[in-house]
Amino acid sequence: MKNMWNSRTSLLFIAGLSFLTVHCASFYDGERLLGDLFQNYSTDIRPNQNLSEATKVSVHPFIFSLNDFNEVLGVISIVGGLSLKWHDFRLNWTPSNYGDIEMLPIPKKKLWVPSVFLINPANKMEAIGDDDYIGRVSYSGIVQWSPVGLLKSLCNVNMYNFPFDTQSCFFTFALWGFLPSEAILMPGSNMSTIDTSYYSSNTLWELENTEMKYSKIVKTKNIIELRINLKRRALYFVINMLAPILLLSILNPLVFALPVESGERVSYAITIFLSFAVFLTLISENMPKTSEPMSLLSYFLIVTMTMSTLICILTVVTMRFHYRDSSLKVSKTAATVLKILQLNFFRIPCNMCKRKSQIRVASKLDDRFVQNVKDGKVKPLTVEQVVEDTWKIVASQYDQVLMYYFFVIVFLQWIMLLIVISI
């Protein structure tokens, strides 16, 4: 029974295959097709029956990876290419006459291929692609040619928000050697972006979005611009640059907390100043050699270094106050400036109130108290002598006030920096 079932199944399978028509193109079919297509073919003439009409070349751009982005030189390089498609009326055939061949790979040197140039290159200007890239021809006459390679373009870099910056770079392509009435570039399938299906992410830059549009250089639709928007991955710069600068900014005002007798005040202040100078150098190495627009972080470091310079000067001044002869009287200028810094003018109304209350209390003293003082029963009130401020006390008060002031300035600096960057 089992053998009978297997024999029936085999018969049915063979009968099914008898109804299938298998078409297999041979080598000779392809050779014959190639000879017929290019028998009278010329690569020097545009593939239009009516040469008064423009050859329409559709563009399908794609990108594989971001190879390098040099902000200092303003050069961006990507690995990508263009898939160009156009119609050639001379390359039509009937598939059934050639073993059902519907598509045929053809070397570039046998085809008419439009010359597409990158017109804002970083080095030399040359046509995209070479003879190594194979074209594919459909039986309907549609020719597709997809050259790829390393594309280097110039890019205007805006480092104002470094390291939280976003850069926009353009790749401008044009049909070189053809008038707009002869050949035009057009986005393929109404595309408005670059194909990123095969894109590999970059460790330094994040690809935010892309755009494809006609260039505004000329009014004719013969030049296409590809825009790439990149956002910097800022974590590395935050950890290795912003965090140390923040810590140094906090350490800077602490110079006024060091004891003067330690002898380390000036060296401490100068060390902090030199540290800021080192970070300013590191930032300058990552910046293009242009003055507009400069990085906001550069302005911030210049302000911070100015504050550090002022701290060095004030440190020397307070140390001079500290080591002045204690027998010398404190000058009125130093005392007045200290009172202004201490905001003592806010205390004037309070002191006036205290004096009025003391007068009221004194007026209530009766004659019995005065009599008791005369009789010796009550000791008279004694007023302790007020000790005048010395230069060491004034220097100590200056240190305390200046440390608070500079801490407030540091706090306001960082708040303003974060607000401006976030806008």
Coordinates of C-alpha atoms in Angstrom, one line a residue:
M1 CA 0.0 0.0 0.0
K2 CA 2.8 2.3 0.9
N3 CA 4.7 1.6 -2.4
M4 CA 1.5 2.3 -4.4
W5 CA 1.1 5.7 -2.6
N6 CA 4.7 6.7 -3.4
S7 CA 4.3 5.7 -7.1
R8 CA 1.1 7.8 -7.4
T9 CA 2.9 10.8 -5.8
S10 CA 5.8 10.5 -8.3
L11 CA 3.4 10.4 -11.2
L12 CA 1.6 13.5 -10.1
F13 CA 4.8 15.3 -9.6
I14 CA 6.1 14.4 -13.1
A15 CA 2.7 15.4 -14.6
G16 CA 2.9 18.8 -12.9
L17 CA 6.4 19.4 -14.3
S18 CA 5.1 18.7 -17.8
F19 CA 2.9 21.7 -17.6
L20 CA 5.8 24.0 -16.6
T21 CA 7.7 25.8 -19.3
V22 CA 11.3 26.5 -18.2
H23 CA 13.1 29.4 -19.9
C24 CA 16.8 29.5 -19.5
A25 CA 18.9 32.1 -21.3
S26 CA 22.1 30.8 -22.7
F27 CA 25.5 32.5 -23.3
Y28 CA 24.8 32.8 -26.9
D29 CA 21.5 34.6 -26.3
G30 CA 23.4 37.2 -24.2
E31 CA 26.1 37.5 -26.8
R32 CA 23.6 37.9 -29.6
L33 CA 21.7 40.5 -27.6
L34 CA 24.8 42.5 -26.9
G35 CA 25.9 42.5 -30.5
D36 CA 22.5 43.6 -31.7
L37 CA 22.2 46.4 -29.2
F38 CA 25.6 48.0 -29.8
Q39 CA 26.0 47.3 -33.5
N40 CA 25.4 51.0 -34.4
Y41 CA 25.6 52.5 -30.9
S42 CA 27.5 55.7 -30.3
T43 CA 28.4 57.0 -26.8
D44 CA 29.0 60.5 -28.1
I45 CA 25.3 61.4 -28.8
R46 CA 22.6 61.9 -26.2
P47 CA 20.0 59.1 -26.2
N48 CA 17.1 61.1 -27.5
Q49 CA 15.3 60.6 -30.8
N50 CA 14.5 64.3 -30.8
L51 CA 17.7 66.1 -29.8
S52 CA 15.7 69.3 -29.2
E53 CA 14.4 67.6 -26.0
A54 CA 16.4 67.4 -22.8
T55 CA 17.6 64.1 -21.5
K56 CA 16.1 63.6 -18.0
V57 CA 18.5 62.0 -15.6
S58 CA 17.0 61.1 -12.2
V59 CA 19.2 61.1 -9.1
H60 CA 18.9 58.7 -6.2
P61 CA 21.6 59.6 -3.6
F62 CA 22.6 57.3 -0.9
I63 CA 25.1 57.3 2.0
F64 CA 27.0 54.5 3.7
S65 CA 29.0 56.3 6.4
L66 CA 30.6 59.5 7.5
N67 CA 34.3 59.0 7.0
D68 CA 35.7 62.2 8.5
F69 CA 34.7 65.7 9.5
N70 CA 37.5 68.2 10.0
E71 CA 36.1 71.3 11.6
V72 CA 39.4 73.1 11.6
L73 CA 39.9 72.8 7.8
G74 CA 36.1 72.8 7.1
V75 CA 36.2 69.6 5.1
I76 CA 33.7 66.7 5.3
S77 CA 34.1 63.4 3.6
I78 CA 31.5 60.7 3.3
V79 CA 31.3 57.3 1.6
G80 CA 28.3 57.3 -0.7
G81 CA 27.2 57.7 -4.2
L82 CA 24.5 58.5 -6.8
S83 CA 22.2 56.1 -8.6
L84 CA 21.6 57.7 -12.0
K85 CA 18.7 56.6 -14.2
W86 CA 17.7 57.7 -17.7
H87 CA 16.1 56.3 -20.8
D88 CA 18.0 55.2 -23.9
F89 CA 15.7 54.5 -26.8
R90 CA 18.4 52.5 -28.6
L91 CA 18.6 49.9 -25.9
N92 CA 15.1 48.3 -26.3
W93 CA 14.6 44.6 -27.0
T94 CA 12.0 41.9 -26.8
P95 CA 12.9 39.4 -24.0
S96 CA 11.3 36.4 -25.7
N97 CA 13.7 36.8 -28.7
Y98 CA 16.7 36.5 -26.4
G99 CA 15.9 33.7 -24.0
D100 CA 13.7 36.0 -21.8
I101 CA 16.6 38.2 -20.8
E102 CA 15.1 41.3 -19.2
M103 CA 18.2 43.0 -17.8
L104 CA 21.8 43.1 -18.9
P105 CA 24.9 44.4 -17.1
I106 CA 26.9 46.6 -19.4
P107 CA 30.4 48.2 -18.8
K108 CA 30.3 52.0 -18.6
K109 CA 32.6 52.5 -21.6
K110 CA 30.0 51.0 -23.9
L111 CA 27.2 53.3 -22.6
W112 CA 26.3 57.0 -22.9
V113 CA 26.7 58.2 -19.3
P114 CA 26.1 61.8 -18.1
S115 CA 29.1 63.6 -16.6
V116 CA 28.1 64.5 -13.0
F117 CA 30.5 66.7 -11.1
L118 CA 30.8 67.6 -7.4
I119 CA 31.2 71.4 -7.8
N120 CA 32.2 72.2 -4.2
P121 CA 35.0 69.6 -3.7
A122 CA 37.7 69.9 -1.0
N123 CA 40.5 68.9 -3.5
K124 CA 40.2 68.6 -7.3
M125 CA 37.0 68.7 -9.3
E126 CA 36.4 65.5 -11.3
A127 CA 33.5 63.5 -12.5
I128 CA 31.7 61.0 -10.2
G129 CA 32.6 57.4 -10.9
D130 CA 34.9 55.7 -13.4
D131 CA 34.9 52.8 -15.8
D132 CA 35.0 50.2 -13.0
Y133 CA 31.3 50.7 -12.2
I134 CA 28.9 48.5 -14.2
G135 CA 25.6 49.9 -15.6
R136 CA 22.4 47.9 -15.8
V137 CA 20.1 48.1 -18.9
S138 CA 16.5 47.0 -18.8
Y139 CA 14.7 45.7 -21.9
S140 CA 12.5 48.8 -21.8
G141 CA 15.6 51.0 -22.4
I142 CA 16.0 52.2 -18.8
V143 CA 19.7 52.5 -17.9
Q144 CA 20.9 52.6 -14.3
W145 CA 24.4 53.5 -13.3
S146 CA 25.4 53.7 -9.6
P147 CA 28.9 55.0 -8.9
V148 CA 30.1 55.2 -5.3
G149 CA 33.2 56.5 -3.6
L150 CA 34.7 58.9 -1.1
L151 CA 33.2 62.3 -1.6
K152 CA 35.0 65.3 0.0
S153 CA 33.3 68.6 0.1
L154 CA 33.9 72.0 1.7
C155 CA 31.7 72.9 4.7
N156 CA 31.1 76.2 6.5
V157 CA 31.5 75.4 10.1
N158 CA 29.6 77.2 12.9
M159 CA 31.2 76.5 16.2
Y160 CA 29.2 79.1 18.3
N161 CA 27.5 76.4 20.4
F162 CA 30.5 74.1 20.7
P163 CA 30.4 71.3 22.0
F164 CA 26.6 71.3 21.6
D165 CA 26.7 72.4 18.0
T166 CA 24.9 71.2 14.9
Q167 CA 26.5 71.5 11.5
S168 CA 25.0 71.6 8.0
C169 CA 27.1 70.6 5.1
F170 CA 26.3 70.6 1.4
F171 CA 27.3 68.4 -1.6
T172 CA 26.4 70.2 -4.8
F173 CA 26.2 68.1 -8.0
A174 CA 25.8 69.4 -11.6
L175 CA 25.7 68.0 -15.1
W176 CA 28.9 69.4 -16.5
G177 CA 29.2 70.1 -20.2
F178 CA 25.4 70.1 -20.9
L179 CA 23.1 73.0 -21.2
P180 CA 19.8 72.9 -19.3
S181 CA 18.1 72.4 -22.7
E182 CA 20.2 69.3 -23.4
A183 CA 20.2 67.4 -20.0
I184 CA 18.7 68.0 -16.6
L185 CA 19.0 66.5 -13.2
M186 CA 15.9 65.6 -11.3
P187 CA 15.2 63.8 -8.0
G188 CA 14.3 60.2 -8.5
S189 CA 10.7 59.2 -7.5
N190 CA 10.0 62.6 -6.0
M191 CA 12.7 62.1 -3.4
S192 CA 13.5 65.0 -1.0
T193 CA 16.1 63.3 1.2
I194 CA 19.2 61.1 0.9
D195 CA 18.7 57.3 1.2
T196 CA 20.2 56.3 4.6
S197 CA 19.0 52.7 4.5
Y198 CA 22.6 51.4 4.6
Y199 CA 24.1 54.2 6.8
S200 CA 26.5 53.2 9.6
S201 CA 26.5 55.5 12.6
N202 CA 29.5 57.6 13.5
T203 CA 31.0 57.7 17.0
L204 CA 31.6 61.5 16.9
W205 CA 28.6 62.8 15.0
E206 CA 24.9 61.9 14.8
L207 CA 23.1 62.1 11.5
E208 CA 20.0 64.2 12.3
N209 CA 18.4 64.5 8.9
T210 CA 19.1 65.0 5.2
E211 CA 17.6 67.0 2.4
M212 CA 17.8 67.1 -1.4
K213 CA 16.8 70.2 -3.4
Y214 CA 17.6 72.2 -6.4
S215 CA 20.4 74.7 -5.9
K216 CA 19.8 78.4 -5.7
I217 CA 23.0 79.2 -7.5
V218 CA 21.2 79.2 -10.9
K219 CA 17.5 79.4 -11.7
T220 CA 17.6 76.4 -14.0
K221 CA 17.0 72.9 -12.6
N222 CA 20.4 71.6 -13.5
I223 CA 22.2 71.6 -10.1
I224 CA 21.1 69.6 -7.1
E225 CA 22.2 70.2 -3.5
L226 CA 22.4 67.4 -0.9
R227 CA 22.4 68.8 2.7
I228 CA 23.5 66.7 5.7
N229 CA 22.7 67.9 9.2
L230 CA 25.1 66.5 11.8
K231 CA 24.8 66.9 15.6
R232 CA 28.0 66.5 17.7
R233 CA 28.0 63.8 20.4
A234 CA 29.0 66.0 23.3
L235 CA 29.5 63.6 26.1
Y236 CA 33.3 63.3 25.5
F237 CA 33.8 67.1 25.6
V238 CA 31.5 67.5 28.6
I239 CA 33.6 65.0 30.6
N240 CA 37.0 66.0 29.4
M241 CA 36.5 69.7 29.0
L242 CA 33.5 71.3 30.6
A243 CA 33.7 69.3 33.9
P244 CA 37.3 70.3 34.6
I245 CA 36.6 73.9 33.8
L246 CA 33.7 73.9 36.2
L247 CA 35.8 72.3 39.0
L248 CA 38.6 74.9 38.4
S249 CA 36.0 77.7 38.5
I250 CA 34.9 76.5 41.9
L251 CA 38.5 76.2 43.1
N252 CA 39.4 79.7 42.0
P253 CA 37.7 81.8 44.7
L254 CA 39.1 79.4 47.4
V255 CA 42.4 81.2 47.2
F256 CA 41.0 83.7 49.7
A257 CA 40.4 80.9 52.2
L258 CA 44.0 79.9 52.3
P259 CA 45.9 81.2 55.3
V260 CA 48.2 84.1 54.4
E261 CA 51.0 82.5 56.5
S262 CA 51.1 79.4 54.2
G263 CA 52.8 81.4 51.5
E264 CA 50.9 79.5 48.8
R265 CA 48.3 82.0 47.8
V266 CA 50.0 83.6 44.8
S267 CA 51.2 80.2 43.4
Y268 CA 47.7 78.7 43.9
A269 CA 46.1 81.6 42.0
I270 CA 48.6 81.5 39.1
T271 CA 48.3 77.7 38.8
I272 CA 44.5 78.1 38.4
F273 CA 45.1 80.8 35.8
L274 CA 47.5 78.7 33.8
S275 CA 45.1 75.8 33.9
F276 CA 42.4 77.9 32.2
A277 CA 45.0 78.9 29.6
V278 CA 45.7 75.2 28.8
F279 CA 42.0 74.6 28.3
L280 CA 41.7 77.6 26.1
T281 CA 44.5 76.2 24.0
L282 CA 42.7 72.8 23.7
I283 CA 39.5 74.5 22.6
S284 CA 41.4 76.5 20.0
E285 CA 42.9 73.4 18.5
N286 CA 39.3 72.1 17.7
M287 CA 38.2 75.4 16.2
P288 CA 38.6 76.7 12.6
K289 CA 40.9 79.7 12.2
T290 CA 38.1 82.2 11.8
S291 CA 36.9 85.0 14.0
E292 CA 33.2 84.8 13.1
P293 CA 31.4 83.2 14.7
M294 CA 33.7 82.3 17.6
S295 CA 32.7 79.7 20.1
L296 CA 30.7 80.7 23.1
L297 CA 32.9 78.6 25.2
S298 CA 35.9 80.6 24.1
Y299 CA 34.2 83.8 25.2
F300 CA 33.4 82.1 28.5
L301 CA 37.0 81.0 29.1
I302 CA 38.2 84.5 28.3
V303 CA 35.9 86.0 30.9
T304 CA 36.9 83.3 33.4
M305 CA 40.6 84.0 32.8
T306 CA 39.9 87.7 33.3
M307 CA 38.3 86.9 36.6
S308 CA 41.2 84.7 37.5
T309 CA 43.6 87.6 36.7
L310 CA 41.6 89.8 38.9
I311 CA 41.8 87.2 41.7
C312 CA 45.6 87.2 41.4
I313 CA 45.7 91.0 41.7
L314 CA 43.4 91.1 44.7
T315 CA 45.3 88.3 46.3
V316 CA 48.5 90.4 46.1
V317 CA 46.6 93.4 47.5
T318 CA 45.1 91.6 50.5
M319 CA 48.5 90.1 51.3
R320 CA 50.0 93.5 51.3
F321 CA 47.2 94.7 53.7
H322 CA 48.0 91.7 55.9
Y323 CA 51.7 92.4 56.2
R324 CA 51.4 96.2 56.7
D325 CA 52.7 97.6 60.0
S326 CA 50.0 97.1 62.6
S327 CA 50.9 100.5 64.1
L328 CA 49.7 102.3 61.0
K329 CA 46.1 103.4 61.0
V330 CA 43.7 101.9 58.4
S331 CA 43.2 104.3 55.6
K332 CA 39.7 105.7 55.0
T333 CA 39.7 104.5 51.4
A334 CA 40.3 100.9 52.4
A335 CA 37.7 101.1 55.1
T336 CA 35.1 102.8 52.8
V337 CA 35.6 100.2 50.0
L338 CA 35.2 97.4 52.5
K339 CA 32.0 98.9 53.9
I340 CA 30.6 99.2 50.3
L341 CA 31.5 95.5 49.6
Q342 CA 29.9 94.5 52.9
L343 CA 26.8 96.4 51.9
N344 CA 26.8 98.2 55.2
F345 CA 24.6 101.0 53.9
F346 CA 21.7 98.5 54.3
R347 CA 22.4 98.5 58.0
I348 CA 22.1 102.3 58.5
P349 CA 18.3 102.3 59.0
C350 CA 18.6 99.5 61.5
N351 CA 21.3 101.3 63.5
M352 CA 19.1 104.4 63.6
C353 CA 16.2 102.4 65.0
K354 CA 18.5 101.0 67.7
R355 CA 19.7 104.5 68.7
K356 CA 16.1 105.7 69.0
S357 CA 15.1 102.8 71.2
Q358 CA 18.1 103.4 73.4
I359 CA 17.2 107.1 73.8
R360 CA 13.6 106.1 74.8
V361 CA 14.9 103.6 77.3
A362 CA 17.3 106.2 78.7
S363 CA 14.6 108.8 79.0
K364 CA 12.5 106.4 81.2
L365 CA 15.3 106.2 83.8
D366 CA 13.9 107.8 86.9
D367 CA 15.6 109.9 89.5
R368 CA 15.9 107.0 91.9
F369 CA 18.4 105.3 89.7
V370 CA 20.4 108.5 89.4
Q371 CA 20.2 108.9 93.2
N372 CA 21.4 105.3 93.8
V373 CA 24.4 105.9 91.6
K374 CA 25.2 109.0 93.7
D375 CA 24.8 107.1 96.9
G376 CA 27.1 104.4 95.7
K377 CA 24.4 101.7 95.8
V378 CA 24.6 101.1 92.1
K379 CA 27.8 101.1 90.1
P380 CA 27.8 103.6 87.2
L381 CA 27.6 102.3 83.7
T382 CA 31.0 101.8 82.0
V383 CA 31.6 102.0 78.3
E384 CA 34.1 99.6 76.9
Q385 CA 36.7 101.1 74.7
V386 CA 36.2 100.3 71.0
V387 CA 39.1 98.6 69.5
E388 CA 40.0 100.1 66.1
D389 CA 40.4 97.8 63.1
T390 CA 44.0 96.9 62.2
W391 CA 45.3 96.1 58.7
K392 CA 45.2 92.3 59.5
I393 CA 41.6 92.5 60.5
V394 CA 40.8 94.5 57.3
A395 CA 42.7 92.0 55.2
S396 CA 40.8 89.1 56.7
Q397 CA 37.5 90.8 56.1
Y398 CA 38.5 91.5 52.5
D399 CA 39.3 87.8 52.0
Q400 CA 35.9 86.8 53.3
V401 CA 33.9 89.3 51.3
L402 CA 35.8 88.6 48.0
M403 CA 35.5 84.9 48.3
Y404 CA 31.7 85.2 48.6
Y405 CA 31.5 87.7 45.7
F406 CA 33.6 85.5 43.3
F407 CA 31.5 82.4 44.2
V408 CA 28.4 84.4 43.2
I409 CA 30.1 85.5 39.9
V410 CA 31.0 81.9 39.1
F411 CA 27.5 80.7 39.7
L412 CA 26.0 83.4 37.5
Q413 CA 28.5 82.7 34.8
W414 CA 27.6 79.0 34.5
I415 CA 23.8 79.8 34.7
M416 CA 24.2 82.3 31.8
L417 CA 26.3 79.8 29.8
L418 CA 23.7 77.1 30.1
I419 CA 20.8 79.5 29.3
V420 CA 22.5 80.8 26.1
I421 CA 23.5 77.3 24.9
S422 CA 20.0 75.9 25.5
I423 CA 18.5 78.7 23.3

